Coordinates of N, CA, C and O in Angstrom, one line a residue:
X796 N 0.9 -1.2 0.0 CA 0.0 0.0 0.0 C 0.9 1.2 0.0 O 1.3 1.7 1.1
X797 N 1.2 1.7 -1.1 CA 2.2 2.5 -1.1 C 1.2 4.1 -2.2 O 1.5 4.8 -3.2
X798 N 0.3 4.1 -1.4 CA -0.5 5.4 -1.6 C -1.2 6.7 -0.4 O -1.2 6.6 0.9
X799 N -1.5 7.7 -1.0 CA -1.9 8.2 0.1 C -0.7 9.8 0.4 O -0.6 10.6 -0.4
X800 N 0.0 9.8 1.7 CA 1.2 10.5 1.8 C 2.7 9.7 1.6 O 3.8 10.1 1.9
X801 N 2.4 8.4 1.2 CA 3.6 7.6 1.2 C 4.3 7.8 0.1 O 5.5 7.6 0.1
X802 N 3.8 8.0 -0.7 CA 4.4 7.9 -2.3 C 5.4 9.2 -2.1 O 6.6 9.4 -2.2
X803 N 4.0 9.9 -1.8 CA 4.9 11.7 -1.0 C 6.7 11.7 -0.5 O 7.7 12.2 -0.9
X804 N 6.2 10.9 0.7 CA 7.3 10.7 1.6 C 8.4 9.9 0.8 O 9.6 10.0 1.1
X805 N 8.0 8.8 -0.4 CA 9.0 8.2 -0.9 C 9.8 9.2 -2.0 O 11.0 9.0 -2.3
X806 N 8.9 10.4 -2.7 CA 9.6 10.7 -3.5 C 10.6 11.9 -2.6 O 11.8 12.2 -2.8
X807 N 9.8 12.6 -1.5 CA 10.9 13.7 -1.1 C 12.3 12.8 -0.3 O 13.4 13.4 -0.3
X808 N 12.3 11.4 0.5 CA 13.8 11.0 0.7 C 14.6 10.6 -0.5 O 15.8 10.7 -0.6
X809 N 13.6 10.3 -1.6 CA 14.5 10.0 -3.2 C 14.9 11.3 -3.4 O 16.1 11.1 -3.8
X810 N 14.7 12.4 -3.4 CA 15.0 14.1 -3.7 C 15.5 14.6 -2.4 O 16.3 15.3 -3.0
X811 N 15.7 14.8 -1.5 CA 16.8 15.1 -0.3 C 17.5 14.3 -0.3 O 18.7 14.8 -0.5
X812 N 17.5 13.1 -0.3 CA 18.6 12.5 0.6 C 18.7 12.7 1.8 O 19.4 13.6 2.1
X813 N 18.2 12.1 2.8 CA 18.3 12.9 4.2 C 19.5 11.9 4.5 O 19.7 10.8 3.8
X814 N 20.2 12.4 5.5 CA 21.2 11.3 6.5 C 19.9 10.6 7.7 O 19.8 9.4 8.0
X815 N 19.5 11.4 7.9 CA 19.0 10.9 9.6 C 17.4 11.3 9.6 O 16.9 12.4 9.8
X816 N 16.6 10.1 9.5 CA 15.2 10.7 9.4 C 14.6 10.0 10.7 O 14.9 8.9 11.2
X817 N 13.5 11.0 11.1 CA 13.0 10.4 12.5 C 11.5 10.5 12.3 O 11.0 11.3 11.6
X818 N 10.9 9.5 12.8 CA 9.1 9.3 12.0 C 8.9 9.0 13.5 O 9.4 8.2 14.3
X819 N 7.6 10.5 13.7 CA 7.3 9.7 15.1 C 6.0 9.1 14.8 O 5.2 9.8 14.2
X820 N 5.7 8.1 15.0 CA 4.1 7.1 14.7 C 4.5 6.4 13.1 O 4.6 6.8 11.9
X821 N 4.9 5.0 14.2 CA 5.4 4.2 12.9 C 3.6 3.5 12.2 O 3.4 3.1 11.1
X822 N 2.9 3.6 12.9 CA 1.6 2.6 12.9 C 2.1 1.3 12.5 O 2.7 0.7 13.4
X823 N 1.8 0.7 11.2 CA 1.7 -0.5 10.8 C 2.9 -0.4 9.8 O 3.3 -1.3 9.1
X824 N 3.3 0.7 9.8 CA 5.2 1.0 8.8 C 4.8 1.1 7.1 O 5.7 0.8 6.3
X825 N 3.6 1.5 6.8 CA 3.3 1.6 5.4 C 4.5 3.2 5.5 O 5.6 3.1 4.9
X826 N 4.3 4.4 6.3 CA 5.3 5.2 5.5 C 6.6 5.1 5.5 O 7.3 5.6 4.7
X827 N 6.9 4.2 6.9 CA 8.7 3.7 7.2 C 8.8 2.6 5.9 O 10.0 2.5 5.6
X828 N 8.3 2.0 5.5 CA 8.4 1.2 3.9 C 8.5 2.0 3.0 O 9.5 1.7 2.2
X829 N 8.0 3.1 2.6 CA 7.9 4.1 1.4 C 9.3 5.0 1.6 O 9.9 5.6 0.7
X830 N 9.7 5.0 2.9 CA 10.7 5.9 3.0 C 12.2 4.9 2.7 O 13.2 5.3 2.3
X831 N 11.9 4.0 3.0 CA 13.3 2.9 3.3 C 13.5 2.5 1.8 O 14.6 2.2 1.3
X832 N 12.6 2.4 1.2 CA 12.7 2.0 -0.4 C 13.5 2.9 -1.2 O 14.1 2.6 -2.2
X833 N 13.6 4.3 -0.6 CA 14.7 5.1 -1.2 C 15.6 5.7 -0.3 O 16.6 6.1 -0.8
X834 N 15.4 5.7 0.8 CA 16.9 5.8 1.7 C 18.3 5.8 1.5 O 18.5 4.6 1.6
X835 N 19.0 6.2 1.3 CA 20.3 6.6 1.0 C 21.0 5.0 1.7 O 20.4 4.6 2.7
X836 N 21.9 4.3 1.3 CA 22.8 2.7 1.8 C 22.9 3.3 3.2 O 22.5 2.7 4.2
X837 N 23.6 4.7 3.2 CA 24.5 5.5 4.2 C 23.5 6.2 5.1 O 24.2 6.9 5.8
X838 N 22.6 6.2 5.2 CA 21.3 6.9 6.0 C 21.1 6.0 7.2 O 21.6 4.9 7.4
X839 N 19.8 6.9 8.2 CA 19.7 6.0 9.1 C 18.2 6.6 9.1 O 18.0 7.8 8.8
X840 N 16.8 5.6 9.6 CA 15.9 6.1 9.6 C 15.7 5.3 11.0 O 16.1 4.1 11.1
X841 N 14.6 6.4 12.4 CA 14.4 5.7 13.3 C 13.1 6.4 13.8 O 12.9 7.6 14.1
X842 N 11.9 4.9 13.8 CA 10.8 5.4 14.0 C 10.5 5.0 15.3 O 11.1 4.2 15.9
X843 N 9.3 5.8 15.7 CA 8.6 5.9 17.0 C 7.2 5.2 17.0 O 6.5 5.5 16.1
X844 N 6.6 4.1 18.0 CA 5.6 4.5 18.2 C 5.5 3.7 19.4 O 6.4 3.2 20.0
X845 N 3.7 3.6 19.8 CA 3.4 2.9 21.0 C 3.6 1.6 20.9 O 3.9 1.3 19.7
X846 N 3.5 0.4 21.8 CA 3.5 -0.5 21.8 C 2.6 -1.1 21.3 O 2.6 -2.0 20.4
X847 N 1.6 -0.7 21.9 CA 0.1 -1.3 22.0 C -1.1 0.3 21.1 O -1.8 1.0 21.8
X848 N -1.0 0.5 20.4 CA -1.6 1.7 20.3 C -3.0 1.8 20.5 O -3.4 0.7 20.4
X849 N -4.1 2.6 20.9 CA -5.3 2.0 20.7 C -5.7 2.4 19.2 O -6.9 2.3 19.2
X850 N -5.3 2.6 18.1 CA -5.6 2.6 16.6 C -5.8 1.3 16.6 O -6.4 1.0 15.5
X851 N -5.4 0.2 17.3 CA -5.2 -1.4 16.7 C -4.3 -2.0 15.7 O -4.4 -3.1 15.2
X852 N -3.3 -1.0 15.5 CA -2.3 -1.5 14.6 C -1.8 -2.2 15.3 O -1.8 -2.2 16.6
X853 N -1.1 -3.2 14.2 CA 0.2 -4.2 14.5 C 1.1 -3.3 14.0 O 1.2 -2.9 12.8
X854 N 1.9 -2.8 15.1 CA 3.1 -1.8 14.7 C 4.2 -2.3 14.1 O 4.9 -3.1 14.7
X855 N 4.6 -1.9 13.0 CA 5.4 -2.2 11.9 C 5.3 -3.6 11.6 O 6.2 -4.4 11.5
X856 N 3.7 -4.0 11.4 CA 4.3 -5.5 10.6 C 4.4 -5.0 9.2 O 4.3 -6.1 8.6
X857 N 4.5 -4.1 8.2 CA 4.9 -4.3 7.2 C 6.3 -3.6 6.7 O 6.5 -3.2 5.6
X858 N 7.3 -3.6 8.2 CA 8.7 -3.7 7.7 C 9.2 -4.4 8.3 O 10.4 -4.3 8.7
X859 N 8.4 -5.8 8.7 CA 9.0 -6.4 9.5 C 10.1 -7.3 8.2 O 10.4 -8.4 8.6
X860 N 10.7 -7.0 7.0 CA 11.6 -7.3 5.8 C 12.4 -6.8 6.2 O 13.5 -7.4 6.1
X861 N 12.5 -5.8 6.8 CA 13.6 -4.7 7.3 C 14.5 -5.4 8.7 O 15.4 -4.7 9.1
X862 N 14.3 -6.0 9.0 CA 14.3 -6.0 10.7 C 15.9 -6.9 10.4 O 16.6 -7.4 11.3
X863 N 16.1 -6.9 9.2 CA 17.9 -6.9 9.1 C 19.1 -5.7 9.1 O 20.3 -5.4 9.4
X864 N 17.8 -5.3 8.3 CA 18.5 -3.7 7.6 C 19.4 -2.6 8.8 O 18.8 -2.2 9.7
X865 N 20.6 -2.3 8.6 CA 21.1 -1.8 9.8 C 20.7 0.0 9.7 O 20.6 0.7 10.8
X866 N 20.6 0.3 8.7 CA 19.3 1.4 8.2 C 18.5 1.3 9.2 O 19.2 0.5 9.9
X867 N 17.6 1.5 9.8 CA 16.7 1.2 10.5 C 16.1 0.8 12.0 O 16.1 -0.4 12.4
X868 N 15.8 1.8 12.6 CA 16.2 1.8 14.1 C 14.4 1.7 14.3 O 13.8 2.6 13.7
X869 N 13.6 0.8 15.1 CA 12.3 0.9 15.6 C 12.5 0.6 17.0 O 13.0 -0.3 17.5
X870 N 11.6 1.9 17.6 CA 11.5 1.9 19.2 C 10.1 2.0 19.4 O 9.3 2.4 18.6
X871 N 9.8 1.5 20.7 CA 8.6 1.1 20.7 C 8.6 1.7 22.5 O 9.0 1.2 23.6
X872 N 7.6 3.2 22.1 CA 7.2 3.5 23.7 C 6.4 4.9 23.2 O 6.0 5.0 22.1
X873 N 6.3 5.7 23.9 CA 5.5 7.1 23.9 C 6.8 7.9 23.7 O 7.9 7.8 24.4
X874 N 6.4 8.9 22.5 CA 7.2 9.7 21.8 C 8.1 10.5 22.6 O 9.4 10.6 22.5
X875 N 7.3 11.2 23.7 CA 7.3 11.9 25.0 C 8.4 11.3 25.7 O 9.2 12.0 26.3
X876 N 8.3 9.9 25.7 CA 8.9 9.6 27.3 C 10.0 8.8 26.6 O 10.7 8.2 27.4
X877 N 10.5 8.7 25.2 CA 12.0 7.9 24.2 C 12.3 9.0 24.0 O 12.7 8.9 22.8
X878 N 12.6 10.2 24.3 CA 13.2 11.3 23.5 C 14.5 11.6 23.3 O 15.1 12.0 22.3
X879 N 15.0 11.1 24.8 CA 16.3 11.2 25.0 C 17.2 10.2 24.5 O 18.4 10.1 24.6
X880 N 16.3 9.3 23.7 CA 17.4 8.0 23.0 C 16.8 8.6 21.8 O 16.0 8.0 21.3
X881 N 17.2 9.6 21.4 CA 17.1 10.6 19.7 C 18.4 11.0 19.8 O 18.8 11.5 20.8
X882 N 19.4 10.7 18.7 CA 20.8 12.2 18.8 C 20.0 13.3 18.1 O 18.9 13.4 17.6
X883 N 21.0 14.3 18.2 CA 20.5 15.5 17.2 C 21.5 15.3 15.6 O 22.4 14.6 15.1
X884 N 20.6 16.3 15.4 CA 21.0 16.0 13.5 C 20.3 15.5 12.7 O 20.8 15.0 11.6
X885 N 18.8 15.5 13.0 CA 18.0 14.8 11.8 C 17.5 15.8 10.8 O 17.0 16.8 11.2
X886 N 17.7 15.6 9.7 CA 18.0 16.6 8.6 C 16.1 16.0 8.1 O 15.6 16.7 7.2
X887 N 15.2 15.0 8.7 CA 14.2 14.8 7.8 C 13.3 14.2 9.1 O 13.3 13.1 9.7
X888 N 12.5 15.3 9.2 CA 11.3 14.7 10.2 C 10.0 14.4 10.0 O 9.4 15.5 9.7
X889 N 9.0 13.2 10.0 CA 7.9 12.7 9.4 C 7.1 12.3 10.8 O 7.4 11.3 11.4
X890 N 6.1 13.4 11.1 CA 5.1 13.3 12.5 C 4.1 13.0 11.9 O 3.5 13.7 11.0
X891 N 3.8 11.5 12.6 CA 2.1 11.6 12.5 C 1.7 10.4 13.8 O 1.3 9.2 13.6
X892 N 1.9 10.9 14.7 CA 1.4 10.0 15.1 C 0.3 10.5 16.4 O -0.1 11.6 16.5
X893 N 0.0 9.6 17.2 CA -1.7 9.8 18.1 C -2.5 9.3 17.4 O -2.6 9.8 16.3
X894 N -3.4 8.3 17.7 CA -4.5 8.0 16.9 C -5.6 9.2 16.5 O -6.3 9.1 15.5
X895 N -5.7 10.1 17.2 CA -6.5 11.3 17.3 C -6.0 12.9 16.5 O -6.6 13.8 16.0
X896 N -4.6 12.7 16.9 CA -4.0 14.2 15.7 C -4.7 15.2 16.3 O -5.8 15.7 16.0
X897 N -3.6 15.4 17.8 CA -4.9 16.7 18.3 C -3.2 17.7 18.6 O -2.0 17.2 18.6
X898 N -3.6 19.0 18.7 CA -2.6 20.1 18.9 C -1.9 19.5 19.9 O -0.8 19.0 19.5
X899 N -2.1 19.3 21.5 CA -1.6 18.9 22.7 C -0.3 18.2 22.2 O 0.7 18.9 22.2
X900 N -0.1 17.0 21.7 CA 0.6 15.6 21.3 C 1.3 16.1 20.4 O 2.5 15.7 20.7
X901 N 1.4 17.0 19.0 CA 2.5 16.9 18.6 C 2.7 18.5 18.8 O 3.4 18.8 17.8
X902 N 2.4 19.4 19.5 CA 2.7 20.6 20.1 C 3.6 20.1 20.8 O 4.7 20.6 20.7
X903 N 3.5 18.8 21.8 CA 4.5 18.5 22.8 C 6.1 17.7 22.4 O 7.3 17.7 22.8
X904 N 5.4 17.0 21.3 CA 6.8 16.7 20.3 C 7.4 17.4 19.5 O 8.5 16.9 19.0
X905 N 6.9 18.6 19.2 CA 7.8 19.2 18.7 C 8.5 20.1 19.0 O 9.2 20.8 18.3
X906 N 8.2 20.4 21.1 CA 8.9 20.9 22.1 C 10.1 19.9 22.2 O 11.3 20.3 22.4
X907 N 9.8 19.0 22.1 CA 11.0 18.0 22.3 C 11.9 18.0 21.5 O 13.1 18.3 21.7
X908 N 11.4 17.5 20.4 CA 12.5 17.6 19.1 C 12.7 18.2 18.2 O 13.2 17.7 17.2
X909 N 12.3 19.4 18.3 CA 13.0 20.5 17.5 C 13.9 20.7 18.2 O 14.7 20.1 17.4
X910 N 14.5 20.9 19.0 CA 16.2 20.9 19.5 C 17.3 20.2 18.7 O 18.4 20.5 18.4
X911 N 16.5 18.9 18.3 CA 17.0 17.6 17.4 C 17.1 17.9 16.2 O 18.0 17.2 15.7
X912 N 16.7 18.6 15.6 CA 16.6 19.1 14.3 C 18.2 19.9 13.9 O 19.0 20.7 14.6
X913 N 18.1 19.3 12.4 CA 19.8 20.0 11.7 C 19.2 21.4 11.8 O 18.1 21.8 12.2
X914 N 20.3 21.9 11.5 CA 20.2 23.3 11.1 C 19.1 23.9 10.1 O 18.6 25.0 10.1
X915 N 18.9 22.5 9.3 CA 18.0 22.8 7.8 C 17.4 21.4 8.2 O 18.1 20.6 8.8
X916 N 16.2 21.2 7.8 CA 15.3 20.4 8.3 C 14.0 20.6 7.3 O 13.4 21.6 7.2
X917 N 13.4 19.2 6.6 CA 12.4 18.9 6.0 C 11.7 18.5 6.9 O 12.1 17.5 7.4
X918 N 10.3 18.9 7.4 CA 9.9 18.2 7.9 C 8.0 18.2 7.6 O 7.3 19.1 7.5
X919 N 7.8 17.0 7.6 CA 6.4 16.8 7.0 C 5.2 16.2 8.3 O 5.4 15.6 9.3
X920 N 4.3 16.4 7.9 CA 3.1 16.2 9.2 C 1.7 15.9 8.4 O 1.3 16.6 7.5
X921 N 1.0 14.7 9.0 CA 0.2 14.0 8.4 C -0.6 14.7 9.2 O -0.4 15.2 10.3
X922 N -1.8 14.7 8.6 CA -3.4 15.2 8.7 C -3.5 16.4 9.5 O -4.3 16.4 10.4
X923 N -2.8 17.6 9.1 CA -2.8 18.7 9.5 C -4.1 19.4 9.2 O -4.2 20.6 9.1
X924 N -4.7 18.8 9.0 CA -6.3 19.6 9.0 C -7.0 18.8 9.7 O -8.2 19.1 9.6
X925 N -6.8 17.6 10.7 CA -8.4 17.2 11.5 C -8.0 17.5 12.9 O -6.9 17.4 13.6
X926 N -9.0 17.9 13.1 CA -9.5 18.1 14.9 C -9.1 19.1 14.8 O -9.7 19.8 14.0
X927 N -7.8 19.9 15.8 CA -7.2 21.0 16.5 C -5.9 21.4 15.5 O -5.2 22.4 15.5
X928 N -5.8 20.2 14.7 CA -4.1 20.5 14.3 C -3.8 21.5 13.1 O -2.8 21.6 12.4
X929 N -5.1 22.4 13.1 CA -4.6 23.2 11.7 C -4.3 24.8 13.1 O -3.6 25.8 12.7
X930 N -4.7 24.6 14.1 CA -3.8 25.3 14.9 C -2.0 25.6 15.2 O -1.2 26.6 15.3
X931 N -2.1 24.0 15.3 CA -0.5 23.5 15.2 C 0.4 24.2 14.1 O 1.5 24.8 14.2
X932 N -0.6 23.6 12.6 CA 0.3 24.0 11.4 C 0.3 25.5 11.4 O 1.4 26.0 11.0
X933 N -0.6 26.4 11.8 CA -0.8 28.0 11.7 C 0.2 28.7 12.4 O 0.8 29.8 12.0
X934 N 0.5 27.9 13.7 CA 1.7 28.7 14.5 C 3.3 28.7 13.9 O 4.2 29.4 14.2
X935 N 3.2 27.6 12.9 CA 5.1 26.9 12.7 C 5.0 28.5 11.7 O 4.3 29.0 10.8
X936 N 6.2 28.8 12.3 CA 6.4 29.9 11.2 C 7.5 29.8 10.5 O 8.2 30.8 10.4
X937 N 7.8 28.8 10.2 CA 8.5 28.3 8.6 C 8.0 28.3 7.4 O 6.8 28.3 7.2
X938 N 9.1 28.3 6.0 CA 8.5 28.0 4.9 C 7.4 26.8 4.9 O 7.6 26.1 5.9
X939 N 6.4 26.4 4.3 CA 5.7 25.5 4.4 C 4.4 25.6 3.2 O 3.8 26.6 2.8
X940 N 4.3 24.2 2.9 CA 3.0 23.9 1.9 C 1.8 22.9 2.6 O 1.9 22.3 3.6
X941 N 1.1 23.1 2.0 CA -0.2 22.1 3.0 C -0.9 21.4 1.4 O -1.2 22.0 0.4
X942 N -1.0 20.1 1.8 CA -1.6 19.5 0.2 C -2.7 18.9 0.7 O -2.7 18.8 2.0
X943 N -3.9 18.3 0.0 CA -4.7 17.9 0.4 C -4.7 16.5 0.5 O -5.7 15.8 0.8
X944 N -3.4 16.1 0.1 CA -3.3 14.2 0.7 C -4.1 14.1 2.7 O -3.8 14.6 3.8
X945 N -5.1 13.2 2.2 CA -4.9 12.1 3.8 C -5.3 13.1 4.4 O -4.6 13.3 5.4
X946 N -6.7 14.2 4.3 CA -6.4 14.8 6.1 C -5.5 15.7 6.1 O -5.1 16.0 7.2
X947 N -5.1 16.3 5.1 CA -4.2 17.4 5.2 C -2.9 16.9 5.2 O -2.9 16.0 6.0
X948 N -1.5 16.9 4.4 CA -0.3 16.9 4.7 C 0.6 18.1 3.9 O 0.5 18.6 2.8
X949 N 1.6 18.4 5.3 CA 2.2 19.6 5.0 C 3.4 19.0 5.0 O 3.7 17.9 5.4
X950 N 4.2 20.0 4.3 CA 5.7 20.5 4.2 C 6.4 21.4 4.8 O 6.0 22.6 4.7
X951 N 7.4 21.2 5.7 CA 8.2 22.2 6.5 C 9.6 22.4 5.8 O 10.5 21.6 5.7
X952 N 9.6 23.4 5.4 CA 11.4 23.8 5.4 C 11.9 24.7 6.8 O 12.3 25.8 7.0
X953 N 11.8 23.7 7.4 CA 12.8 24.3 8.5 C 14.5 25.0 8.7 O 15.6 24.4 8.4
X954 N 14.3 26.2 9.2 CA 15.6 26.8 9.2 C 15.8 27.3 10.7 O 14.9 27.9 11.2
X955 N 16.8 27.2 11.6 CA 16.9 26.8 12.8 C 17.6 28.5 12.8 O 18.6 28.8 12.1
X956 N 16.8 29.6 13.7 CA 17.5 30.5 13.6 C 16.7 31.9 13.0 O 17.3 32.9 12.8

């Protein structure tokens, strides 16, 4: 299933190149698959999510292909409370996670890891139009586009500074 914002997400790591991409809310790994299919040999991508989510996903059974790949880092806990096993330097950030997509959750992650962030920073955010989160997207005062994939997905060009 490589439709939706994934195709998205596969063509912008084929066009960056990121070194270091961080996905918080892996769900079931349809976009950590879209992303890993063009990942740079020399890249590292490391996603987030809950254990148990209440969405009902089986979290990452569809990279469980990957689970050799040294590319590829999956942690498994609340975005909030793994933060501190993030380095800094992720040049490519992909948020979508909470089953619900409310301002609170990724207002709070992106208190966290924007510190984490390169200097220059892609960063993309799924369903920035349901519930509360077109609040979220309204405040980022970065370059940015909003497309109407999925519930809203945006584009961040982040510049630190």
């Amino acid at each position: 299933q490589n439709s939706h914002p994934n195709t998205l997400l596969a063509f912008l790591v084929w066009r960056v190149k990121p070194k270091y991409v961080l996905e918080l809310g892996t769900g079931e790994g349809n976009g950590t698959r879209a992303m890993m299919q063009e990942l740079p040999r020399e890249s590292k991508l490391v996603t987030i999510n809950w254990p148990n989510p209440p969405s009902g996903d089986e979290v990452g059974k569809v990279i469980r292909s990957y689970s050799a790949d040294r590319r590829l880092t999956q942690i498994l806990g609340d975005t909030r409370e793994v933060h501190d096993q993030i380095a800094p330097g992720i040049d490519f950030l992909y948020v979508d996670s909470g089953t619900d997509h409310v301002y609170s959750l990724v207002a709070e992650e992106w208190r966290l890891y924007e510190p984490k962030l390169a200097d220059e920073t892609i960063c993309c955010f799924d369903d920035i139009s349901v519930n509360d989160m077109p609040r979220f997207w309204d405040e980022l005062p970065y370059d940015k586009i909003k497309t109407p994939i999925n519930g809203g997905f945006g584009i961040v060009h982040y510049k630190r500074g």
